[in-house]
Coordinates of C-alpha atoms in Angstrom, one line a residue:
X1 CA 94.3 -49.1 24.0
X2 CA 95.8 -45.6 25.4
X3 CA 98.7 -47.7 25.9
X4 CA 96.3 -49.3 29.2
X5 CA 97.7 -52.7 30.1
X6 CA 95.6 -55.4 32.2
X7 CA 98.6 -56.7 34.4
X8 CA 97.3 -60.8 35.3
X9 CA 99.5 -61.6 37.6
X10 CA 99.1 -58.4 40.1
X11 CA 97.8 -58.3 43.4
X12 CA 95.8 -54.7 42.4
X13 CA 91.9 -55.7 41.2
X14 CA 91.5 -54.9 37.6
X15 CA 89.4 -52.2 38.3
X16 CA 92.3 -50.2 40.1
X17 CA 95.0 -51.0 37.8
X18 CA 92.9 -49.6 34.9
X19 CA 91.5 -46.1 37.0
X20 CA 94.9 -46.0 37.9
X21 CA 96.2 -45.8 34.7
X22 CA 93.8 -43.6 33.0
X23 CA 94.2 -40.8 35.6
X24 CA 97.8 -41.2 34.8
X25 CA 96.9 -40.8 30.8
X26 CA 94.9 -37.8 31.6
X27 CA 96.7 -36.1 34.1
X28 CA 100.5 -36.3 31.5
X29 CA 98.0 -34.9 28.9
X30 CA 98.5 -38.2 27.3
X31 CA 94.6 -38.0 27.5
X32 CA 93.3 -34.4 26.3
X33 CA 90.4 -32.7 27.9
X34 CA 87.7 -33.2 25.5
X35 CA 89.0 -36.6 24.3
X36 CA 86.1 -39.0 24.0
X37 CA 86.7 -42.7 25.2
X38 CA 85.6 -45.7 23.2
X39 CA 82.0 -47.1 24.2
X40 CA 81.6 -49.7 27.4
X41 CA 81.4 -52.4 24.9
X42 CA 84.5 -52.0 23.1
X43 CA 86.6 -51.3 25.8
X44 CA 85.4 -54.6 27.5
X45 CA 85.9 -56.4 24.3
X46 CA 89.7 -54.6 23.6
X47 CA 90.9 -55.6 27.5
X48 CA 89.1 -59.0 27.4
X49 CA 87.1 -58.1 30.7
X50 CA 83.3 -58.4 31.5
X51 CA 81.5 -54.8 30.5
X52 CA 80.9 -53.8 34.1
X53 CA 84.3 -53.6 35.3
X54 CA 84.7 -50.8 32.2
X55 CA 81.5 -49.2 33.4
X56 CA 82.6 -49.2 37.3
X57 CA 85.6 -47.7 36.1
X58 CA 84.1 -44.8 33.8
X59 CA 81.6 -44.2 36.7
X60 CA 84.2 -43.7 39.4
X61 CA 86.5 -41.6 37.4
X62 CA 83.5 -39.6 36.4
X63 CA 82.7 -39.6 39.9
X64 CA 86.6 -38.1 40.5
X65 CA 85.9 -35.4 38.4
X66 CA 88.3 -36.4 36.0
X67 CA 85.7 -37.8 33.0
X68 CA 82.0 -36.6 32.2
X69 CA 79.7 -38.8 31.0
X70 CA 77.3 -37.1 29.2
X71 CA 74.0 -38.8 28.5
X72 CA 73.4 -39.9 24.9
X73 CA 76.8 -38.6 23.8
X74 CA 79.3 -40.5 25.5
X75 CA 82.3 -40.4 27.8
X76 CA 84.5 -37.5 27.4
X77 CA 87.9 -36.6 29.3
X78 CA 87.1 -33.5 31.6
X79 CA 89.1 -30.4 31.5
X80 CA 90.5 -28.4 33.7
X81 CA 92.4 -30.7 35.1
X82 CA 96.3 -29.5 35.7
X83 CA 99.0 -31.9 37.0
X84 CA 99.9 -30.7 40.4
X85 CA 95.8 -30.4 41.1
X86 CA 95.1 -33.3 40.0
X87 CA 97.8 -35.6 42.3
X88 CA 96.2 -32.9 44.6
X89 CA 92.8 -33.8 44.7
X90 CA 93.9 -37.6 44.4
X91 CA 95.9 -38.0 47.1
X92 CA 93.5 -35.8 50.0
X93 CA 92.0 -36.1 52.3
X94 CA 94.7 -38.6 54.1
X95 CA 97.1 -36.1 53.9
X96 CA 97.2 -32.2 52.6
X97 CA 99.8 -32.0 50.0
X98 CA 101.4 -28.5 49.7
X99 CA 99.5 -25.5 48.1
X100 CA 99.5 -24.1 44.9
X101 CA 101.3 -20.5 46.0
X102 CA 100.4 -18.8 42.9
X103 CA 96.7 -17.9 42.9
X104 CA 96.2 -17.6 39.1
X105 CA 95.5 -20.3 36.9
X106 CA 95.8 -20.5 33.3
X107 CA 92.1 -20.8 32.2
X108 CA 91.3 -16.7 33.6
X109 CA 87.3 -17.3 33.5
X110 CA 85.7 -16.6 36.8
X111 CA 83.7 -20.0 38.4
X112 CA 81.2 -18.5 39.9
X113 CA 79.2 -20.3 42.4
X114 CA 76.3 -18.4 42.2
X115 CA 72.9 -19.1 44.1
X116 CA 69.1 -19.1 42.3
X117 CA 70.2 -19.7 38.9
X118 CA 68.8 -23.0 37.0
X119 CA 71.0 -24.4 33.8
X120 CA 70.5 -21.8 31.3
X121 CA 71.6 -23.9 28.8
X122 CA 69.0 -26.2 29.4
X123 CA 66.4 -23.7 28.7
X124 CA 63.8 -25.4 26.3
X125 CA 63.8 -22.2 24.1
X126 CA 62.9 -24.0 20.8
X127 CA 60.1 -25.6 22.5
X128 CA 59.5 -22.0 24.1
X129 CA 59.6 -19.8 21.3
X130 CA 56.7 -22.2 19.6
X131 CA 54.4 -21.7 22.3
X132 CA 55.2 -18.4 22.4
X133 CA 54.6 -17.7 18.6
X134 CA 51.3 -19.0 18.9
X135 CA 50.2 -17.2 21.7
X136 CA 51.5 -14.0 20.0
X137 CA 49.7 -14.5 17.0
X138 CA 46.2 -15.1 18.7
X139 CA 44.2 -12.6 19.9
X140 CA 44.4 -8.9 19.7
X141 CA 43.0 -8.9 23.3
X142 CA 45.9 -10.4 24.5
X143 CA 47.5 -7.2 24.0
X144 CA 45.8 -5.2 26.7
X145 CA 46.5 -5.2 30.3
X146 CA 44.2 -8.2 31.1
X147 CA 42.8 -9.5 34.3
X148 CA 45.1 -7.8 37.6
X149 CA 45.0 -11.3 39.1
X150 CA 46.2 -12.4 35.3
X151 CA 45.3 -14.9 32.7
X152 CA 42.7 -17.3 33.3
X153 CA 43.8 -19.9 31.7
X154 CA 47.4 -19.4 33.4
X155 CA 45.7 -20.1 37.1
X156 CA 43.8 -23.0 35.6
X157 CA 46.2 -24.6 34.3
X158 CA 48.6 -23.8 37.5
X159 CA 45.9 -24.8 39.6
X160 CA 45.7 -28.1 38.0
X161 CA 50.0 -28.8 38.3
X162 CA 49.8 -27.7 41.6
X163 CA 47.7 -30.4 42.2
X164 CA 49.5 -32.6 40.5
X165 CA 53.1 -32.1 41.9
X166 CA 52.7 -30.6 45.1
X167 CA 49.2 -32.1 46.2
X168 CA 48.1 -28.8 47.0
X169 CA 44.1 -27.8 46.4
X170 CA 42.9 -24.5 45.6
X171 CA 40.7 -22.5 43.1
X172 CA 42.2 -20.7 40.3
X173 CA 40.3 -17.4 42.7
X174 CA 43.3 -17.6 45.1
X175 CA 46.3 -17.7 42.3
X176 CA 47.6 -14.6 41.5
X177 CA 50.3 -14.4 39.0
X178 CA 53.0 -11.9 39.7
X179 CA 56.6 -10.6 37.7
X180 CA 58.4 -12.9 40.0
X181 CA 58.4 -13.9 43.8
X182 CA 60.3 -10.7 44.1
X183 CA 57.0 -8.7 43.1
X184 CA 55.1 -11.0 44.8
X185 CA 56.7 -10.2 48.1
X186 CA 56.0 -6.3 47.6
X187 CA 52.6 -6.9 47.1
X188 CA 52.1 -8.6 50.4
X189 CA 54.0 -6.3 52.0
X190 CA 52.4 -3.7 50.9
X191 CA 48.7 -5.2 50.8
X192 CA 49.0 -6.4 54.2
X193 CA 50.4 -3.3 55.7
X194 CA 47.2 -1.8 57.4
X195 CA 47.0 -5.2 59.7
X196 CA 50.9 -6.6 60.4
X197 CA 53.9 -4.2 60.6
X198 CA 56.3 -6.8 62.1
X199 CA 57.7 -9.9 60.6
X200 CA 59.4 -13.5 62.3
X201 CA 62.0 -14.2 60.0
X202 CA 64.6 -16.8 59.5
X203 CA 68.2 -15.6 60.6
X204 CA 69.9 -16.1 58.2
X205 CA 67.7 -16.1 55.3
X206 CA 67.7 -14.6 51.6
X207 CA 68.6 -11.1 51.4
X208 CA 65.8 -10.1 48.6
X209 CA 62.4 -11.0 50.8
X210 CA 64.5 -9.4 53.9
X211 CA 64.9 -6.2 52.0
X212 CA 62.0 -5.7 50.9
X213 CA 59.8 -6.0 53.9
X214 CA 62.7 -3.7 56.0
X215 CA 61.5 -1.1 53.1
X216 CA 58.1 -1.5 53.4
X217 CA 58.6 -0.2 56.9
X218 CA 58.2 -3.8 58.9
X219 CA 60.0 -4.2 62.1
X220 CA 62.2 -7.6 61.4
X221 CA 62.1 -9.7 64.6
X222 CA 64.9 -12.5 63.7
X223 CA 65.1 -16.3 64.9
X224 CA 68.0 -18.0 64.9
X225 CA 67.9 -21.4 62.1
X226 CA 69.2 -24.6 62.7
X227 CA 69.3 -27.9 61.3
X228 CA 65.4 -28.0 61.2
X229 CA 65.0 -24.3 59.7
X230 CA 63.6 -21.9 62.1
X231 CA 63.6 -22.3 65.8
X232 CA 60.2 -21.5 66.0
X233 CA 59.9 -22.5 69.9
X234 CA 61.9 -19.3 70.4
X235 CA 59.3 -17.2 69.8
X236 CA 57.9 -17.2 73.2
X237 CA 54.9 -15.3 72.6
X238 CA 53.6 -14.8 68.6
X239 CA 52.6 -11.1 69.3
X240 CA 49.7 -8.9 67.5
X241 CA 50.8 -7.7 64.5
X242 CA 53.6 -10.1 63.3
X243 CA 53.5 -12.3 60.2
X244 CA 55.7 -14.9 60.1
X245 CA 58.2 -15.9 56.5
X246 CA 59.2 -19.3 56.4
X247 CA 60.9 -21.3 54.1
X248 CA 60.0 -25.0 55.3
X249 CA 61.3 -27.0 52.5
X250 CA 64.7 -25.8 51.7
X251 CA 66.1 -23.0 53.8
X252 CA 68.3 -20.4 52.5
X253 CA 70.9 -20.6 53.0
X254 CA 71.4 -23.2 55.2
X255 CA 69.3 -26.0 53.2
X256 CA 67.4 -27.0 56.2
X257 CA 64.1 -29.2 56.0
X258 CA 61.4 -28.5 59.0
X259 CA 60.2 -31.1 60.1
X260 CA 56.4 -31.5 60.5
X261 CA 56.3 -31.1 64.2
X262 CA 57.7 -27.6 63.5
X263 CA 55.3 -27.0 61.1
X264 CA 52.4 -27.9 63.3
X265 CA 54.0 -25.6 65.6
X266 CA 53.9 -22.5 63.5
X267 CA 50.7 -23.0 62.2
X268 CA 48.8 -23.2 65.4
X269 CA 51.0 -20.4 66.4
X270 CA 49.2 -18.3 63.6
X271 CA 46.0 -19.6 64.2
X272 CA 46.2 -18.4 67.6
X273 CA 47.3 -14.4 66.6
X274 CA 45.2 -14.4 63.8
X275 CA 47.9 -14.0 61.6
X276 CA 49.3 -15.7 58.5
X277 CA 52.6 -17.6 57.5
X278 CA 54.1 -16.8 54.4
X279 CA 55.8 -19.5 52.7
X280 CA 58.5 -19.3 50.6
X281 CA 58.8 -22.2 48.5
X282 CA 61.1 -21.4 45.2
X283 CA 62.9 -24.5 44.5
X284 CA 61.0 -27.7 46.4
X285 CA 60.6 -29.2 43.2
X286 CA 64.2 -30.3 43.3
X287 CA 64.5 -32.7 46.0
X288 CA 67.2 -34.9 45.0
X289 CA 67.2 -37.6 48.0
X290 CA 63.6 -39.1 48.6
X291 CA 60.3 -37.7 47.6
X292 CA 58.9 -34.1 47.7
X293 CA 57.8 -32.8 51.1
X294 CA 54.3 -31.8 50.7
X295 CA 54.2 -27.9 51.0
X296 CA 53.0 -25.9 54.6
X297 CA 50.1 -24.8 52.6
X298 CA 48.4 -28.2 52.6
X299 CA 48.3 -28.3 56.1
X300 CA 46.4 -25.1 56.7
X301 CA 45.3 -23.2 53.4
X302 CA 43.4 -20.7 55.7
X303 CA 46.6 -19.3 57.2
X304 CA 49.3 -19.6 54.7
X305 CA 50.1 -17.5 51.8
X306 CA 52.2 -19.2 49.3
X307 CA 55.1 -17.9 46.9
X308 CA 56.1 -19.5 44.4
X309 CA 58.5 -18.8 41.3
X310 CA 59.1 -20.0 37.5
X311 CA 62.3 -18.5 37.7
X312 CA 64.1 -21.2 39.1
X313 CA 62.2 -24.8 37.4
X314 CA 62.3 -22.3 34.0
X315 CA 64.0 -19.4 33.5
X316 CA 64.5 -15.6 35.6
X317 CA 64.0 -13.7 32.4
X318 CA 60.6 -15.1 32.2
X319 CA 59.8 -12.5 35.3
X320 CA 56.5 -15.0 36.0
X321 CA 56.0 -16.2 39.8
X322 CA 52.6 -16.7 41.9
X323 CA 50.6 -16.2 45.1
X324 CA 47.9 -18.5 46.4
X325 CA 46.4 -16.6 49.1
X326 CA 43.5 -17.6 51.3
X327 CA 40.3 -17.2 50.5
X328 CA 39.8 -14.2 53.3
X329 CA 42.8 -12.3 51.7
X330 CA 41.2 -12.5 48.0
X331 CA 39.4 -9.1 47.9
X332 CA 42.5 -7.3 49.8
X333 CA 45.2 -8.4 47.3
X334 CA 43.1 -7.7 44.0
X335 CA 42.6 -4.5 45.7
X336 CA 46.2 -3.4 46.0
X337 CA 47.7 -5.1 43.0
X338 CA 44.9 -3.1 41.0
X339 CA 45.7 0.4 42.6
X340 CA 49.4 -0.5 41.9
X341 CA 48.9 -1.5 38.1
X342 CA 51.0 -4.7 38.8
X343 CA 50.0 -6.3 35.8
X344 CA 52.1 -9.3 34.1
X345 CA 52.3 -9.5 30.0
X346 CA 49.5 -12.0 28.6
X347 CA 51.3 -13.1 25.8
X348 CA 53.8 -14.7 28.1
X349 CA 51.1 -16.0 30.4
X350 CA 49.2 -17.7 27.9
X351 CA 52.1 -19.2 26.4
X352 CA 52.9 -20.4 29.8
X353 CA 49.6 -21.9 30.5
X354 CA 49.7 -24.2 27.3
X355 CA 53.3 -24.9 27.8
X356 CA 51.9 -26.4 31.4
X357 CA 48.7 -28.2 29.8
X358 CA 50.6 -30.2 27.6
X359 CA 53.1 -31.2 30.2
X360 CA 55.9 -29.3 28.8
X361 CA 57.1 -28.2 32.3
X362 CA 57.2 -31.6 34.2
X363 CA 59.5 -33.4 31.1
X364 CA 62.1 -30.1 31.8
X365 CA 62.0 -30.3 35.7
X366 CA 62.4 -34.5 35.5
X367 CA 65.0 -33.5 32.8
X368 CA 67.0 -31.2 34.3
X369 CA 66.7 -32.7 37.9
X370 CA 68.6 -35.3 37.0
X371 CA 71.3 -33.2 35.9
X372 CA 71.3 -31.3 38.9
X373 CA 72.0 -34.6 40.7
X374 CA 74.8 -35.6 38.9
X375 CA 76.2 -32.4 39.8
X376 CA 75.0 -32.0 43.3
X377 CA 77.2 -35.1 43.9
X378 CA 80.1 -34.5 41.8
X379 CA 80.1 -31.2 44.4
X380 CA 79.9 -33.1 47.4
X381 CA 82.4 -35.8 46.3
X382 CA 84.6 -33.6 45.4
X383 CA 84.6 -31.3 48.6
X384 CA 84.8 -34.5 50.5
X385 CA 87.6 -35.4 48.4
X386 CA 89.7 -32.2 49.1
X387 CA 88.7 -31.1 52.6
X388 CA 87.7 -34.7 54.0
X389 CA 86.5 -34.1 58.1
X390 CA 87.8 -30.6 57.9
X391 CA 84.0 -29.1 56.7
X392 CA 80.7 -30.1 57.2
X393 CA 78.4 -30.2 53.9
X394 CA 74.5 -29.2 54.9
X395 CA 71.1 -28.9 52.5
X396 CA 72.4 -31.1 49.4
X397 CA 69.6 -33.3 49.7
X398 CA 67.2 -30.7 48.0
X399 CA 67.1 -27.5 45.9
X400 CA 70.1 -25.6 43.7
X401 CA 72.3 -24.7 46.4
X402 CA 74.6 -26.1 49.5
X403 CA 76.5 -24.7 52.0
X404 CA 79.7 -25.3 53.5
X405 CA 81.1 -25.0 56.8
X406 CA 84.9 -24.9 58.0
X407 CA 85.6 -26.4 61.1
X408 CA 89.1 -24.5 61.5
X409 CA 89.1 -21.5 63.7
X410 CA 91.3 -19.8 61.3
X411 CA 88.9 -20.5 58.4
X412 CA 86.3 -18.8 59.7
X413 CA 87.3 -15.4 58.7
X414 CA 88.7 -16.0 55.4
X415 CA 87.9 -13.1 52.7
X416 CA 85.6 -15.0 51.0
X417 CA 84.2 -11.7 49.2
X418 CA 87.7 -11.3 47.5
X419 CA 88.7 -14.4 45.3
X420 CA 88.6 -13.2 42.1
X421 CA 92.4 -13.7 41.6
X422 CA 92.3 -17.0 42.8
X423 CA 89.6 -17.3 39.7
X424 CA 86.2 -17.8 41.8
X425 CA 83.6 -16.7 43.1
X426 CA 81.3 -18.0 46.1
X427 CA 78.8 -16.2 48.9
X428 CA 79.2 -16.1 52.3
X429 CA 76.9 -17.7 54.7
X430 CA 77.5 -14.9 57.4
X431 CA 76.4 -12.0 54.4
X432 CA 72.6 -13.6 54.9
X433 CA 72.7 -12.8 58.4
X434 CA 70.3 -10.3 60.4
X435 CA 71.4 -10.5 64.2
X436 CA 74.5 -9.8 65.1
X437 CA 76.4 -13.0 66.3
X438 CA 79.5 -14.9 66.1
X439 CA 80.7 -15.4 62.5
X440 CA 80.0 -19.3 61.1
X441 CA 82.5 -18.8 58.4
X442 CA 80.3 -20.5 56.0
X443 CA 80.1 -20.4 51.9
X444 CA 77.0 -21.5 49.5
X445 CA 77.8 -23.0 46.7
X446 CA 75.2 -22.7 43.8
X447 CA 75.8 -25.6 41.3
X448 CA 73.0 -25.7 39.1
X449 CA 74.2 -23.5 36.1
X450 CA 78.2 -25.2 36.1
X451 CA 78.9 -27.7 34.5
X452 CA 80.9 -30.6 35.7
X453 CA 84.0 -29.2 34.5
X454 CA 83.4 -25.8 36.0
X455 CA 82.7 -27.7 39.1
X456 CA 85.9 -29.4 39.1
X457 CA 87.8 -26.6 38.6
X458 CA 86.4 -24.3 40.9
X459 CA 86.7 -27.0 44.2
X460 CA 90.1 -27.2 43.1
X461 CA 90.3 -23.4 43.0
X462 CA 88.8 -23.0 46.3
X463 CA 91.5 -25.6 47.9
X464 CA 94.1 -23.3 46.5
X465 CA 92.5 -20.1 48.0
X466 CA 92.4 -22.0 51.7
X467 CA 95.4 -23.5 51.1
X468 CA 97.3 -20.4 50.8
X469 CA 95.9 -18.9 53.9
X470 CA 97.2 -21.9 55.6
X471 CA 100.6 -21.3 54.7
X472 CA 101.0 -17.6 55.7
X473 CA 99.6 -18.4 59.3

């Protein structure tokens, strides 16, 4: 089968023999990209071996990027495997082979490791269209502005969903529907500006929130991030007129998780200062190791303002986000939202309410979470195979991105913003810094909207890029 044979007299285990020969067939082009391999039961019968051995071979080659296992469809030969590149991937990190000097690959398509984008191909379009059609034809009143706080049906559905999925206990009155998390931050910055004019903010952090508060004339007080999130103990005195902005469940770009000790410390600080924590919780649904971490909001509902969005769980184009505000701020936020005339389309809200009530959102998250975990595993394995101990990977336990830090000094200042000639794009960790410090040279890789084939190709292209500068130094 496929010109592969098992040498029963060889000292090599059967698994290694089959892996080696399948790699050779793929690298040589004898098994072309997209070829569907026979099912494991058939292969086991043809080769006269146990099925679990074939399963182990398929799983190993899938992890290496040679095969693409599609649930419910079968196992296929992955694309984008060039003979030289495949040989190097197979041999590193034992010893790095000479790099390909030509930056351009036969496939000129740019592989973009953009962050914050879910798998758009897996958006449940047919199901969503049904809910949208029902909402659109239900009542003429849904074409008016509606409640400025948001559709009552969506706020009720969201209240119940948040309790089931995150343990958040709040009233529908505390919930505000906004057109994406960005509008939520803008609303908060405006509504709280009479009482607050400065904000303690993670450094580095996502540029959107940083820029919103800066444009709203807040003074930014950057607080450095480590492997446990913001170093809150660096805030010696929590000054009056300051807010605190945290991303405790999956910090961007480091991916760090804030431990309970720091969470309690942050809560004590804002309580003593009569201030508030703004919790950005944009992708905590995708906890890929262990169980989801309870939001900061559950520790102090009276002091934490929670910001969530459906841009990551469903689609950015929906432009639906939400706030959970402490009871003491309900009137202030309502008045500001009304004065700014910030209404979210009522029909979309009604469709989303029914979508959540029927359990469609949770089913979708459950489905894509398994896909994202597979892609995360593939990305980390390929990075480890190629770069070995020359890199550290952080933030791969949750969310939709991970960070890669290069250890060698010559890699710290590579021109990561100019990689199109090598067929890929990444984001620099240092671009998200606020304070001017020595560069770390890390890159941020989003993977949820990339196929397994693109991930495999993309890592090879990153390797070629780094290797080219190794040769020139």
